[in-house]
Amino acid sequence: MRKQFAVIGNPIEQSRSPDLHHSFGQRLGIELDYSKRLAPLDGFAENVEQFFLDHGVGLNITVPFKEQAFALCNVLTERAKIAKAVNTLWVENGKLHGDNTDGQGLVDAIQALDWPLANSTILILGAGGATRGVVYPLCMAGAQKIVIANRTLSRAQQLVADLQPALPEAQLAACGLDQLDGQFDLVINATSASLSGEALQLPNTLQFNYAYEMAYGKPSSFLQQAQQRGVAHSEGYGMLVGQAIEAFAIWHGIRPDIKQFI
């Protein structure tokens, strides 16, 4: 019997995880079944429990359940503890383990583009869960300074205060979206602007060399502005592939080459 894997979310039809994991398996000669599971908003924990009772091996978690998955785990990786959200589950020695592979997926996608992260100065737009999940892996990849900008300044300041104890060597700072200025190596859009169709206006005084949009498959005013400036830019499909590769490596002990899939 093939090993069983799945992704749980609500909604779930939009997920591309089954296609990615089946592609990884085919490329590496690993047989697996990976399905989509729609969990009721008030029935996530029961859905997870039933999956593993049915001898499932690994679960990916998507919106809106990543914080609930975090709360379920007996054992958490360091990056999951910092993110306070989990997107990858497995059982080991009878205990539910959780990890957050989103941030490493972003790092892998950026490195696959051959954009430098060592000693870099990074601006992240948005102070939500997506940003919380990527700061630690970016610092581990060599980022020297990370500024978090948010429409509500106090939220960015609170996120910096939350993250700084786990990253005592990192230079973390906060600013409002109306205070954007200066020179950065990389700007990452972690706001929901592209998903909502909202325009995100970058001031001319903000200078940067690379632009990464976490969302993918939708028009992005952020990327349009980067393109107009002649700045190297990318949407977030590579991050999607990267986080899936990281989960695949946890479950199977072998890592697909991201450049073969983006």
Short mmCIF file of C-alpha atoms in Angstrom, two decimals:
data_model
loop_
_atom_site.label_atom_id
_atom_site.label_comp_id
_atom_site.label_asym_id
_atom_site.label_seq_id
_atom_site.Cartn_x
_atom_site.Cartn_y
_atom_site.Cartn_z
CA MET A 1 0.00 0.00 0.00
CA ARG A 2 1.31 3.44 -0.90
CA LYS A 3 2.07 5.87 1.91
CA GLN A 4 -0.75 8.35 2.45
CA PHE A 5 -0.27 12.12 2.61
CA ALA A 6 -2.71 15.01 2.41
CA VAL A 7 -3.26 18.74 2.71
CA ILE A 8 -6.02 20.05 4.98
CA GLY A 9 -7.71 23.42 4.60
CA ASN A 10 -10.99 25.26 4.15
CA PRO A 11 -11.32 26.01 1.26
CA ILE A 12 -9.03 23.38 -0.25
CA GLU A 13 -9.83 22.98 -3.96
CA GLN A 14 -7.28 25.65 -4.89
CA SER A 15 -4.36 23.72 -3.38
CA ARG A 16 -1.59 22.65 -5.75
CA SER A 17 0.16 20.52 -3.13
CA PRO A 18 -0.99 17.14 -4.52
CA ASP A 19 0.40 17.98 -7.97
CA LEU A 20 3.71 19.09 -6.49
CA HIS A 21 4.21 16.08 -4.21
CA HIS A 22 3.23 13.61 -6.91
CA SER A 23 5.72 15.34 -9.24
CA PHE A 24 8.47 15.07 -6.62
CA GLY A 25 7.68 11.39 -6.11
CA GLN A 26 7.71 10.62 -9.81
CA ARG A 27 11.03 12.39 -10.29
CA LEU A 28 12.63 10.54 -7.37
CA GLY A 29 10.98 7.13 -7.84
CA ILE A 30 8.90 7.33 -4.65
CA GLU A 31 5.33 6.00 -4.78
CA LEU A 32 2.84 7.96 -2.70
CA ASP A 33 -0.77 9.07 -2.56
CA TYR A 34 -1.40 12.71 -1.70
CA SER A 35 -4.99 13.98 -1.40
CA LYS A 36 -6.95 17.10 -0.42
CA ARG A 37 -9.03 17.10 2.77
CA LEU A 38 -11.70 19.70 3.41
CA ALA A 39 -12.04 20.15 7.18
CA PRO A 40 -15.02 21.91 8.73
CA LEU A 41 -14.01 25.11 10.49
CA ASP A 42 -14.99 23.60 13.84
CA GLY A 43 -13.62 20.11 13.14
CA PHE A 44 -9.93 20.50 12.33
CA ALA A 45 -8.46 18.60 15.29
CA GLU A 46 -10.78 15.63 14.74
CA ASN A 47 -9.83 15.55 11.05
CA VAL A 48 -6.12 15.44 11.88
CA GLU A 49 -6.64 12.71 14.46
CA GLN A 50 -8.63 10.57 12.03
CA PHE A 51 -5.99 10.93 9.31
CA PHE A 52 -3.25 9.53 11.52
CA LEU A 53 -5.55 6.83 12.98
CA ASP A 54 -6.04 5.72 9.36
CA HIS A 55 -2.23 5.27 9.10
CA GLY A 56 -1.60 8.53 7.27
CA VAL A 57 2.07 9.52 7.25
CA GLY A 58 2.21 13.27 6.74
CA LEU A 59 -0.11 16.27 6.58
CA ASN A 60 0.28 19.74 5.17
CA ILE A 61 -1.86 22.48 6.68
CA THR A 62 -3.17 25.51 4.83
CA VAL A 63 -5.50 28.38 5.73
CA PRO A 64 -7.14 28.84 8.12
CA PHE A 65 -5.73 26.08 10.32
CA LYS A 66 -1.98 26.75 10.76
CA GLU A 67 -2.38 28.26 14.25
CA GLN A 68 -4.66 25.39 15.33
CA ALA A 69 -2.09 22.90 14.05
CA PHE A 70 0.57 24.67 16.13
CA ALA A 71 -1.57 24.21 19.25
CA LEU A 72 -2.04 20.46 18.59
CA CYS A 73 1.65 19.53 18.44
CA ASN A 74 3.63 17.71 21.12
CA VAL A 75 6.98 18.54 19.51
CA LEU A 76 7.80 21.69 17.52
CA THR A 77 10.83 22.74 15.50
CA GLU A 78 12.52 26.01 16.40
CA ARG A 79 11.16 27.75 13.31
CA ALA A 80 7.63 26.57 14.10
CA LYS A 81 7.93 27.91 17.66
CA ILE A 82 8.98 31.30 16.32
CA ALA A 83 6.32 31.34 13.58
CA LYS A 84 3.62 30.21 16.05
CA ALA A 85 2.09 28.37 13.11
CA VAL A 86 2.53 24.91 11.60
CA ASN A 87 2.07 23.75 8.02
CA THR A 88 3.65 20.28 8.22
CA LEU A 89 2.67 17.43 10.57
CA TRP A 90 3.94 13.90 11.16
CA VAL A 91 3.91 11.36 14.00
CA GLU A 92 7.17 10.11 15.49
CA ASN A 93 7.47 7.88 18.58
CA GLY A 94 3.76 8.37 19.20
CA LYS A 95 4.03 12.15 19.33
CA LEU A 96 2.66 14.70 16.89
CA HIS A 97 5.51 16.76 15.41
CA GLY A 98 5.03 20.12 13.71
CA ASP A 99 7.18 22.31 11.50
CA ASN A 100 6.72 25.49 9.49
CA THR A 101 8.40 25.17 6.09
CA ASP A 102 7.08 28.43 4.59
CA GLY A 103 10.08 30.54 5.53
CA GLN A 104 12.63 28.04 4.29
CA GLY A 105 10.57 27.71 1.13
CA LEU A 106 10.96 31.46 0.58
CA VAL A 107 14.71 31.28 1.24
CA ASP A 108 15.13 28.37 -1.18
CA ALA A 109 13.13 30.18 -3.87
CA ILE A 110 15.24 33.34 -3.51
CA GLN A 111 18.47 31.34 -3.59
CA ALA A 112 17.26 29.47 -6.69
CA LEU A 113 16.99 32.89 -8.36
CA ASP A 114 20.64 33.51 -7.38
CA TRP A 115 19.67 36.60 -5.42
CA PRO A 116 22.14 37.23 -2.54
CA LEU A 117 20.93 36.91 1.05
CA ALA A 118 24.26 36.94 2.89
CA ASN A 119 24.78 40.30 4.63
CA SER A 120 21.62 41.63 2.96
CA THR A 121 19.28 44.38 4.10
CA ILE A 122 15.64 43.34 3.64
CA LEU A 123 12.34 45.20 3.84
CA ILE A 124 9.20 43.11 4.45
CA LEU A 125 5.84 44.75 3.76
CA GLY A 126 3.19 43.49 6.17
CA ALA A 127 3.32 42.29 9.78
CA GLY A 128 0.98 39.29 9.69
CA GLY A 129 1.54 35.57 10.04
CA ALA A 130 3.34 35.29 6.69
CA THR A 131 6.01 37.71 7.88
CA ARG A 132 6.33 36.05 11.29
CA GLY A 133 7.09 32.75 9.54
CA VAL A 134 9.90 34.01 7.30
CA VAL A 135 12.06 36.30 9.45
CA TYR A 136 13.93 33.51 11.26
CA PRO A 137 14.85 31.53 8.09
CA LEU A 138 15.95 34.75 6.36
CA CYS A 139 18.23 35.55 9.28
CA MET A 140 19.59 32.00 9.29
CA ALA A 141 20.35 32.46 5.57
CA GLY A 142 22.52 35.48 6.38
CA ALA A 143 20.25 38.54 6.27
CA GLN A 144 21.97 41.30 8.22
CA LYS A 145 19.04 43.64 8.82
CA ILE A 146 15.28 43.20 8.39
CA VAL A 147 12.81 46.08 8.56
CA ILE A 148 9.12 45.19 8.93
CA ALA A 149 6.71 47.81 7.56
CA ASN A 150 3.00 47.77 8.27
CA ARG A 151 0.05 50.10 7.84
CA THR A 152 -0.46 49.98 11.61
CA LEU A 153 2.99 50.77 13.01
CA SER A 154 2.26 49.32 16.46
CA ARG A 155 1.64 45.88 14.93
CA ALA A 156 5.04 45.92 13.23
CA GLN A 157 6.67 47.08 16.47
CA GLN A 158 4.97 44.27 18.40
CA LEU A 159 6.16 41.68 15.88
CA VAL A 160 9.74 42.93 16.17
CA ALA A 161 9.46 42.74 19.97
CA ASP A 162 8.15 39.17 19.70
CA LEU A 163 10.89 38.01 17.31
CA GLN A 164 13.95 39.78 18.74
CA PRO A 165 14.51 37.44 21.74
CA ALA A 166 14.77 34.44 19.39
CA LEU A 167 17.16 36.35 17.13
CA PRO A 168 19.44 38.31 19.48
CA GLU A 169 22.11 38.83 16.81
CA ALA A 170 19.70 40.09 14.15
CA GLN A 171 19.02 43.75 13.43
CA LEU A 172 15.22 44.01 13.40
CA ALA A 173 13.30 47.26 13.03
CA ALA A 174 9.74 48.46 12.38
CA CYS A 175 8.21 51.31 10.43
CA GLY A 176 4.85 52.39 9.01
CA LEU A 177 3.98 51.90 5.35
CA ASP A 178 3.81 55.71 5.14
CA GLN A 179 7.44 55.93 6.33
CA LEU A 180 9.02 53.83 3.56
CA ASP A 181 12.40 55.22 2.61
CA GLY A 182 16.03 54.25 2.11
CA GLN A 183 18.06 51.61 0.30
CA PHE A 184 17.41 47.85 0.54
CA ASP A 185 18.81 44.82 -1.22
CA LEU A 186 15.45 43.04 -1.26
CA VAL A 187 11.83 44.01 -0.69
CA ILE A 188 9.31 41.23 0.05
CA ASN A 189 5.58 41.86 -0.20
CA ALA A 190 3.84 39.83 2.50
CA THR A 191 0.69 41.96 2.54
CA SER A 192 -2.65 40.74 1.17
CA ALA A 193 -2.73 43.59 -1.37
CA SER A 194 -2.26 41.34 -4.40
CA LEU A 195 -4.90 38.88 -3.19
CA SER A 196 -7.43 41.65 -2.55
CA GLY A 197 -6.55 43.62 -5.69
CA GLU A 198 -5.54 46.58 -3.55
CA ALA A 199 -2.91 48.95 -4.95
CA LEU A 200 0.32 49.22 -2.95
CA GLN A 201 2.18 52.43 -3.73
CA LEU A 202 5.96 52.48 -3.24
CA PRO A 203 7.57 55.93 -2.88
CA ASN A 204 10.34 56.93 -5.28
CA THR A 205 12.64 57.48 -2.31
CA LEU A 206 12.54 53.74 -1.62
CA GLN A 207 15.39 52.08 -3.49
CA PHE A 208 15.90 48.32 -3.88
CA ASN A 209 17.59 45.75 -6.11
CA TYR A 210 15.19 42.78 -5.91
CA ALA A 211 11.44 42.41 -5.35
CA TYR A 212 9.64 39.23 -4.24
CA GLU A 213 5.84 38.90 -4.16
CA MET A 214 4.67 36.12 -1.84
CA ALA A 215 1.37 35.73 -3.70
CA TYR A 216 1.28 34.16 -7.15
CA GLY A 217 -1.04 33.92 -10.12
CA LYS A 218 -2.67 37.31 -9.58
CA PRO A 219 -1.95 40.85 -10.81
CA SER A 220 0.39 42.65 -8.42
CA SER A 221 0.86 46.42 -8.27
CA PHE A 222 4.00 45.70 -6.24
CA LEU A 223 5.56 43.68 -9.07
CA GLN A 224 4.34 46.17 -11.67
CA GLN A 225 6.22 48.93 -9.87
CA ALA A 226 9.34 46.78 -9.60
CA GLN A 227 9.14 46.06 -13.32
CA GLN A 228 8.73 49.76 -14.14
CA ARG A 229 11.87 50.47 -12.14
CA GLY A 230 13.82 47.77 -13.96
CA VAL A 231 14.27 45.79 -10.75
CA ALA A 232 14.69 41.99 -10.77
CA HIS A 233 11.39 40.54 -9.51
CA SER A 234 9.49 37.30 -8.95
CA GLU A 235 6.06 36.15 -7.82
CA GLY A 236 5.62 33.54 -5.10
CA TYR A 237 5.23 30.27 -7.01
CA GLY A 238 8.84 29.38 -6.15
CA MET A 239 8.05 29.80 -2.46
CA LEU A 240 5.11 27.40 -2.84
CA VAL A 241 7.41 24.83 -4.44
CA GLY A 242 10.13 25.45 -1.85
CA GLN A 243 7.88 24.89 1.17
CA ALA A 244 6.54 21.69 -0.43
CA ILE A 245 10.09 20.44 -1.04
CA GLU A 246 10.97 21.10 2.59
CA ALA A 247 7.95 19.06 3.79
CA PHE A 248 8.79 16.28 1.31
CA ALA A 249 12.35 16.14 2.67
CA ILE A 250 11.05 15.83 6.25
CA TRP A 251 8.78 12.92 5.36
CA HIS A 252 10.98 11.04 2.88
CA GLY A 253 14.54 11.96 3.84
CA ILE A 254 15.38 13.11 0.30
CA ARG A 255 15.23 16.62 -1.15
CA PRO A 256 14.04 17.36 -4.71
CA ASP A 257 16.00 20.02 -6.61
CA ILE A 258 13.86 23.18 -6.60
CA LYS A 259 15.32 24.36 -9.92
CA GLN A 260 13.73 21.35 -11.63
CA PHE A 261 10.23 22.51 -10.63
CA ILE A 262 10.17 26.30 -10.99
#
